[in-house]
Amino acid sequence: MPDDPLLADSVSRLGPEYAGRVVVTGSHGGVFAAFLARRAGLRACVFHDAGIGLDRAGIGGLDWLASQGMAAAAVDHATAPIGQAREIRDRGIISHANAPAAALGVTSGLSCKEAADLLRAAAMPVGDCPDVREGREELSPARALRALVLVDSASLVASADAGKVIVTGSHGAIFGHDPANALKAQGYLALFNDAGGAATSRLPALQERGIAAATVAASSARIGDARSTWQRGVISALNAQAAGLGATTGMSARDLVERSLTM
């Protein structure tokens, strides 16, 4: 087997060269991210735990992968930044492992490099990969001056979403250090999850583009779930453009969205 692990700042960008390999990804360990790893034919994967968050959504994909017979683990959000696979490999410390990974000796406290080495012995999952649907909705609330777009992943944002209020389930960090990854449309407002507090680098990047942006606390909303961001999220960080819309920390995401739709 070639030397592992391969690195992927986002599991939304896995190509055929990743099949059969152990991968360290910058993505959170939610169910849809886990599905993308399984669909890509990985042998095993290490994710970021995204602060674990509401309903343990940041590591919800580990048990899902265990049901598929695929070994997976996640690193502690306090040890390495989300969205940066190289730093996760080099600095990350394991916080959680699923049953197939634990059977190989992967446990909390191991370095990511140690865990990835153990995962080279993982059995390849067999059988078809069940489909997991990732959501995208576009709503036109009463009295709204612009559309509301709900996307469980920012990868589902389209250029046609320019001028809209965009609520995502994604983390608020730029993956791969490329500011172009901050948002694929010139939205009016964009909301993200702070993945435990530090995932906010999209906010200044979007400020540079004149886009209001904020994160909600991972403890208040399920990462990977745009409706949870919208309906339950509490603002934890914001850029100046969002402050100009009346956003403040501690404000409910629902209130900020309603204000942004009608201004």
mmCIF file of C-alpha atoms in Angstrom:
data_model
loop_
_atom_site.group_PDB
_atom_site.id
_atom_site.type_symbol
_atom_site.label_atom_id
_atom_site.label_comp_id
_atom_site.label_asym_id
_atom_site.label_seq_id
_atom_site.Cartn_x
_atom_site.Cartn_y
_atom_site.Cartn_z
ATOM 1 C CA MET A 1 0.000 0.000 0.000
ATOM 2 C CA PRO A 2 1.340 3.502 -0.771
ATOM 3 C CA ASP A 3 2.338 5.683 2.145
ATOM 4 C CA ASP A 4 -0.724 7.074 3.899
ATOM 5 C CA PRO A 5 -2.462 9.266 4.729
ATOM 6 C CA LEU A 6 -3.596 11.376 1.822
ATOM 7 C CA LEU A 7 -4.786 14.879 2.694
ATOM 8 C CA ALA A 8 -8.053 16.542 1.670
ATOM 9 C CA ASP A 9 -9.049 19.935 3.042
ATOM 10 C CA SER A 10 -12.670 19.077 2.172
ATOM 11 C CA VAL A 11 -14.329 15.722 1.550
ATOM 12 C CA SER A 12 -16.491 17.453 -1.047
ATOM 13 C CA ARG A 13 -13.450 17.369 -3.343
ATOM 14 C CA LEU A 14 -12.358 13.724 -3.215
ATOM 15 C CA GLY A 15 -11.285 12.321 -6.598
ATOM 16 C CA PRO A 16 -10.749 8.712 -7.732
ATOM 17 C CA GLU A 17 -7.131 8.789 -6.551
ATOM 18 C CA TYR A 18 -8.389 8.653 -2.937
ATOM 19 C CA ALA A 19 -10.122 5.276 -3.326
ATOM 20 C CA GLY A 20 -8.696 2.584 -1.062
ATOM 21 C CA ARG A 21 -6.617 5.040 0.933
ATOM 22 C CA VAL A 22 -6.520 6.416 4.475
ATOM 23 C CA VAL A 23 -7.410 10.110 4.308
ATOM 24 C CA VAL A 24 -7.048 12.971 6.778
ATOM 25 C CA THR A 25 -9.646 15.602 5.949
ATOM 26 C CA GLY A 26 -10.335 19.110 7.149
ATOM 27 C CA SER A 27 -14.070 18.434 7.099
ATOM 28 C CA HIS A 28 -16.251 17.985 10.168
ATOM 29 C CA GLY A 29 -17.315 14.472 11.092
ATOM 30 C CA GLY A 30 -21.019 14.892 10.416
ATOM 31 C CA VAL A 31 -23.147 12.336 8.594
ATOM 32 C CA PHE A 32 -23.032 13.893 5.138
ATOM 33 C CA ALA A 33 -19.249 14.323 5.276
ATOM 34 C CA ALA A 34 -19.018 10.673 6.327
ATOM 35 C CA PHE A 35 -21.221 9.696 3.389
ATOM 36 C CA LEU A 36 -18.906 11.517 0.976
ATOM 37 C CA ALA A 37 -15.920 9.643 2.426
ATOM 38 C CA ARG A 38 -17.723 6.307 2.081
ATOM 39 C CA ARG A 39 -18.953 7.090 -1.438
ATOM 40 C CA ALA A 40 -15.405 7.962 -2.503
ATOM 41 C CA GLY A 41 -14.283 4.442 -1.554
ATOM 42 C CA LEU A 42 -11.864 5.390 1.223
ATOM 43 C CA ARG A 43 -10.330 2.727 3.408
ATOM 44 C CA ALA A 44 -10.571 4.905 6.523
ATOM 45 C CA CYS A 45 -10.795 8.582 7.386
ATOM 46 C CA VAL A 46 -9.855 11.064 10.111
ATOM 47 C CA PHE A 47 -12.157 14.075 10.464
ATOM 48 C CA HIS A 48 -12.287 17.214 12.634
ATOM 49 C CA ASP A 49 -14.730 16.964 15.549
ATOM 50 C CA ALA A 50 -15.979 20.566 14.987
ATOM 51 C CA GLY A 51 -16.382 21.132 18.704
ATOM 52 C CA ILE A 52 -18.777 18.137 18.770
ATOM 53 C CA GLY A 53 -21.622 20.604 19.260
ATOM 54 C CA LEU A 54 -25.372 20.284 19.498
ATOM 55 C CA ASP A 55 -26.590 16.670 19.426
ATOM 56 C CA ARG A 56 -22.941 15.598 18.855
ATOM 57 C CA ALA A 57 -23.452 16.501 15.206
ATOM 58 C CA GLY A 58 -19.734 17.158 14.682
ATOM 59 C CA ILE A 59 -18.965 13.456 15.086
ATOM 60 C CA GLY A 60 -22.317 11.970 14.040
ATOM 61 C CA GLY A 61 -20.768 10.443 10.945
ATOM 62 C CA LEU A 62 -18.445 8.151 12.916
ATOM 63 C CA ASP A 63 -21.273 5.854 14.027
ATOM 64 C CA TRP A 64 -22.802 6.025 10.543
ATOM 65 C CA LEU A 65 -19.520 4.807 9.086
ATOM 66 C CA ALA A 66 -19.268 2.088 11.741
ATOM 67 C CA SER A 67 -22.595 0.753 10.449
ATOM 68 C CA GLN A 68 -20.907 0.570 7.032
ATOM 69 C CA GLY A 69 -17.904 -1.281 8.431
ATOM 70 C CA MET A 70 -15.576 1.666 7.833
ATOM 71 C CA ALA A 71 -13.032 2.817 10.404
ATOM 72 C CA ALA A 72 -13.058 6.527 11.240
ATOM 73 C CA ALA A 73 -11.877 8.919 13.918
ATOM 74 C CA ALA A 74 -11.928 12.637 14.676
ATOM 75 C CA VAL A 75 -9.405 15.050 16.140
ATOM 76 C CA ASP A 76 -10.096 17.471 18.977
ATOM 77 C CA HIS A 77 -11.054 20.887 17.612
ATOM 78 C CA ALA A 78 -8.755 22.541 20.152
ATOM 79 C CA THR A 79 -5.657 20.858 18.703
ATOM 80 C CA ALA A 80 -5.875 21.814 15.007
ATOM 81 C CA PRO A 81 -7.936 24.162 12.822
ATOM 82 C CA ILE A 82 -10.865 22.841 10.832
ATOM 83 C CA GLY A 83 -10.496 22.955 7.058
ATOM 84 C CA GLN A 84 -6.699 22.465 7.132
ATOM 85 C CA ALA A 85 -5.860 18.802 6.568
ATOM 86 C CA ARG A 86 -2.093 19.221 6.819
ATOM 87 C CA GLU A 87 -2.328 20.924 10.193
ATOM 88 C CA ILE A 88 -4.792 18.288 11.384
ATOM 89 C CA ARG A 89 -2.336 15.562 10.379
ATOM 90 C CA ASP A 90 0.614 17.324 11.999
ATOM 91 C CA ARG A 91 -1.008 18.712 15.162
ATOM 92 C CA GLY A 92 -4.299 16.919 15.705
ATOM 93 C CA ILE A 93 -4.982 14.720 18.724
ATOM 94 C CA ILE A 94 -7.713 12.119 18.468
ATOM 95 C CA SER A 95 -10.848 12.813 20.502
ATOM 96 C CA HIS A 96 -13.171 10.093 19.188
ATOM 97 C CA ALA A 97 -12.943 6.826 17.254
ATOM 98 C CA ASN A 98 -15.685 4.524 16.019
ATOM 99 C CA ALA A 99 -15.780 0.809 16.805
ATOM 100 C CA PRO A 100 -13.846 -0.406 13.707
ATOM 101 C CA ALA A 101 -11.117 2.167 14.406
ATOM 102 C CA ALA A 102 -11.019 1.336 18.122
ATOM 103 C CA ALA A 103 -10.552 -2.332 17.231
ATOM 104 C CA LEU A 104 -7.311 -1.322 15.508
ATOM 105 C CA GLY A 105 -6.090 0.506 18.618
ATOM 106 C CA VAL A 106 -7.201 4.032 17.726
ATOM 107 C CA THR A 107 -8.189 5.814 20.912
ATOM 108 C CA SER A 108 -8.496 9.322 22.290
ATOM 109 C CA GLY A 109 -5.141 10.906 23.054
ATOM 110 C CA LEU A 110 -3.272 9.449 20.088
ATOM 111 C CA SER A 111 -1.734 11.823 17.594
ATOM 112 C CA CYS A 112 -3.431 11.981 14.227
ATOM 113 C CA LYS A 113 -0.279 10.569 12.620
ATOM 114 C CA GLU A 114 -0.297 7.587 14.997
ATOM 115 C CA ALA A 115 -3.982 6.969 14.339
ATOM 116 C CA ALA A 116 -3.570 7.211 10.567
ATOM 117 C CA ASP A 117 -0.765 4.648 10.711
ATOM 118 C CA LEU A 118 -2.990 2.221 12.625
ATOM 119 C CA LEU A 119 -5.830 2.809 10.164
ATOM 120 C CA ARG A 120 -3.708 1.456 7.324
ATOM 121 C CA ALA A 121 -4.695 -1.987 8.615
ATOM 122 C CA ALA A 122 -8.428 -1.240 8.319
ATOM 123 C CA ALA A 123 -10.545 -3.524 6.207
ATOM 124 C CA MET A 124 -12.164 -1.987 3.174
ATOM 125 C CA PRO A 125 -15.926 -1.524 3.661
ATOM 126 C CA VAL A 126 -17.987 -3.754 1.393
ATOM 127 C CA GLY A 127 -21.398 -3.448 -0.218
ATOM 128 C CA ASP A 128 -23.209 -0.539 -1.765
ATOM 129 C CA CYS A 129 -23.059 2.859 -0.126
ATOM 130 C CA PRO A 130 -26.524 4.013 0.964
ATOM 131 C CA ASP A 131 -27.516 7.441 -0.255
ATOM 132 C CA VAL A 132 -27.597 10.393 2.123
ATOM 133 C CA ARG A 133 -29.395 13.426 0.765
ATOM 134 C CA GLU A 134 -27.945 16.827 1.465
ATOM 135 C CA GLY A 135 -30.517 19.580 1.564
ATOM 136 C CA ARG A 136 -30.982 22.754 -0.404
ATOM 137 C CA GLU A 137 -34.141 24.840 -0.134
ATOM 138 C CA GLU A 138 -35.048 28.268 -1.443
ATOM 139 C CA LEU A 139 -37.818 30.088 0.407
ATOM 140 C CA SER A 140 -39.680 33.348 -0.235
ATOM 141 C CA PRO A 141 -41.079 34.371 3.161
ATOM 142 C CA ALA A 142 -43.932 36.871 3.367
ATOM 143 C CA ARG A 143 -42.797 40.515 3.131
ATOM 144 C CA ALA A 144 -39.266 39.426 2.212
ATOM 145 C CA LEU A 145 -37.357 41.628 -0.209
ATOM 146 C CA ARG A 146 -34.991 38.811 -1.172
ATOM 147 C CA ALA A 147 -34.934 35.009 -1.157
ATOM 148 C CA LEU A 148 -33.753 32.835 1.715
ATOM 149 C CA VAL A 149 -31.508 29.922 0.703
ATOM 150 C CA LEU A 150 -30.898 27.029 3.109
ATOM 151 C CA VAL A 151 -27.954 24.784 2.219
ATOM 152 C CA ASP A 152 -26.625 22.053 4.471
ATOM 153 C CA SER A 153 -23.242 22.537 2.795
ATOM 154 C CA ALA A 154 -21.757 25.685 1.325
ATOM 155 C CA SER A 155 -20.740 23.508 -1.631
ATOM 156 C CA LEU A 156 -24.383 23.768 -2.731
ATOM 157 C CA VAL A 157 -24.262 27.559 -3.092
ATOM 158 C CA ALA A 158 -24.601 28.660 -6.732
ATOM 159 C CA SER A 159 -23.621 31.876 -8.479
ATOM 160 C CA ALA A 160 -27.356 32.505 -8.975
ATOM 161 C CA ASP A 161 -27.630 32.978 -5.192
ATOM 162 C CA ALA A 162 -26.164 36.476 -5.486
ATOM 163 C CA GLY A 163 -28.140 38.981 -3.421
ATOM 164 C CA LYS A 164 -29.852 36.306 -1.321
ATOM 165 C CA VAL A 165 -29.690 35.473 2.369
ATOM 166 C CA ILE A 166 -27.685 32.235 2.495
ATOM 167 C CA VAL A 167 -27.873 30.060 5.605
ATOM 168 C CA THR A 168 -25.489 27.112 5.632
ATOM 169 C CA GLY A 169 -24.688 24.157 7.842
ATOM 170 C CA SER A 170 -21.002 24.461 6.969
ATOM 171 C CA HIS A 171 -18.216 25.592 9.253
ATOM 172 C CA GLY A 172 -17.078 29.202 9.017
ATOM 173 C CA ALA A 173 -13.413 28.534 8.205
ATOM 174 C CA ILE A 174 -11.866 28.890 4.774
ATOM 175 C CA PHE A 175 -10.607 25.454 3.806
ATOM 176 C CA GLY A 176 -7.195 25.228 2.184
ATOM 177 C CA HIS A 177 -6.237 28.865 2.932
ATOM 178 C CA ASP A 178 -7.851 30.039 -0.338
ATOM 179 C CA PRO A 179 -10.165 33.080 0.176
ATOM 180 C CA ALA A 180 -11.990 32.135 -3.028
ATOM 181 C CA ASN A 181 -13.456 29.218 -1.047
ATOM 182 C CA ALA A 182 -15.261 31.560 1.358
ATOM 183 C CA LEU A 183 -18.536 31.630 -0.640
ATOM 184 C CA LYS A 184 -19.405 30.870 -4.254
ATOM 185 C CA ALA A 185 -21.888 33.750 -4.637
ATOM 186 C CA GLN A 186 -22.091 37.432 -3.821
ATOM 187 C CA GLY A 187 -24.743 36.896 -1.157
ATOM 188 C CA TYR A 188 -26.438 39.553 0.952
ATOM 189 C CA LEU A 189 -25.831 37.660 4.207
ATOM 190 C CA ALA A 190 -24.189 34.310 4.886
ATOM 191 C CA LEU A 191 -24.368 32.262 8.087
ATOM 192 C CA PHE A 192 -22.057 29.423 9.145
ATOM 193 C CA ASN A 193 -21.279 27.247 12.197
ATOM 194 C CA ASP A 194 -18.267 28.176 14.335
ATOM 195 C CA ALA A 195 -17.271 24.503 14.829
ATOM 196 C CA GLY A 196 -16.315 25.019 18.448
ATOM 197 C CA GLY A 197 -15.370 28.683 18.304
ATOM 198 C CA ALA A 198 -12.385 29.207 16.007
ATOM 199 C CA ALA A 199 -13.942 28.599 12.583
ATOM 200 C CA THR A 200 -14.477 32.214 11.570
ATOM 201 C CA SER A 201 -11.933 32.982 8.822
ATOM 202 C CA ARG A 202 -14.654 33.277 6.173
ATOM 203 C CA LEU A 203 -15.971 36.382 7.927
ATOM 204 C CA PRO A 204 -13.097 38.793 7.162
ATOM 205 C CA ALA A 205 -12.758 37.331 3.665
ATOM 206 C CA LEU A 206 -16.420 38.046 2.995
ATOM 207 C CA GLN A 207 -16.097 41.492 4.558
ATOM 208 C CA GLU A 208 -13.522 42.246 1.852
ATOM 209 C CA ARG A 209 -16.212 41.368 -0.712
ATOM 210 C CA GLY A 210 -18.873 43.485 0.992
ATOM 211 C CA ILE A 211 -20.865 40.442 2.178
ATOM 212 C CA ALA A 212 -22.377 40.367 5.663
ATOM 213 C CA ALA A 213 -21.416 37.143 7.426
ATOM 214 C CA ALA A 214 -21.692 35.576 10.857
ATOM 215 C CA THR A 215 -21.262 32.274 12.647
ATOM 216 C CA VAL A 216 -23.532 30.541 15.112
ATOM 217 C CA ALA A 217 -22.195 28.663 18.123
ATOM 218 C CA ALA A 218 -21.731 24.932 17.551
ATOM 219 C CA SER A 219 -23.433 24.364 20.901
ATOM 220 C CA SER A 220 -26.576 26.093 19.610
ATOM 221 C CA ALA A 221 -27.063 24.472 16.190
ATOM 222 C CA ARG A 222 -26.249 21.190 14.483
ATOM 223 C CA ILE A 223 -23.308 21.525 12.109
ATOM 224 C CA GLY A 224 -24.272 20.273 8.659
ATOM 225 C CA ASP A 225 -27.926 21.293 9.151
ATOM 226 C CA ALA A 226 -28.966 24.659 7.688
ATOM 227 C CA ARG A 227 -32.427 24.573 9.259
ATOM 228 C CA SER A 228 -30.827 24.117 12.657
ATOM 229 C CA THR A 229 -28.558 27.108 11.964
ATOM 230 C CA TRP A 230 -31.586 29.199 11.021
ATOM 231 C CA GLN A 231 -34.055 28.068 13.659
ATOM 232 C CA ARG A 232 -31.829 27.462 16.682
ATOM 233 C CA GLY A 233 -28.490 29.164 16.082
ATOM 234 C CA VAL A 234 -27.115 31.897 18.332
ATOM 235 C CA ILE A 235 -24.664 34.355 16.768
ATOM 236 C CA SER A 236 -21.124 33.890 18.081
ATOM 237 C CA ALA A 237 -19.052 36.052 15.702
ATOM 238 C CA LEU A 238 -19.754 38.514 12.896
ATOM 239 C CA ASN A 239 -18.069 40.873 10.492
ATOM 240 C CA ALA A 240 -18.583 44.634 10.243
ATOM 241 C CA GLN A 241 -20.960 44.277 7.320
ATOM 242 C CA ALA A 242 -23.233 42.094 9.476
ATOM 243 C CA ALA A 243 -22.971 44.573 12.340
ATOM 244 C CA GLY A 244 -24.285 47.162 9.921
ATOM 245 C CA LEU A 245 -27.420 45.033 9.568
ATOM 246 C CA GLY A 246 -27.879 45.155 13.343
ATOM 247 C CA ALA A 247 -26.241 41.828 14.144
ATOM 248 C CA THR A 248 -24.757 41.311 17.603
ATOM 249 C CA THR A 249 -23.253 38.340 19.387
ATOM 250 C CA GLY A 250 -25.889 36.501 21.388
ATOM 251 C CA MET A 251 -28.604 37.424 18.886
ATOM 252 C CA SER A 252 -30.666 34.576 17.458
ATOM 253 C CA ALA A 253 -29.912 33.645 13.857
ATOM 254 C CA ARG A 254 -33.647 33.683 13.179
ATOM 255 C CA ASP A 255 -33.858 37.357 14.198
ATOM 256 C CA LEU A 256 -30.858 38.292 12.061
ATOM 257 C CA VAL A 257 -32.273 36.450 9.057
ATOM 258 C CA GLU A 258 -35.673 38.095 9.436
ATOM 259 C CA ARG A 259 -34.050 41.524 9.685
ATOM 260 C CA SER A 260 -31.889 40.838 6.606
ATOM 261 C CA LEU A 261 -34.839 39.645 4.527
ATOM 262 C CA THR A 262 -36.840 42.809 5.093
ATOM 263 C CA MET A 263 -34.218 45.591 5.099
#
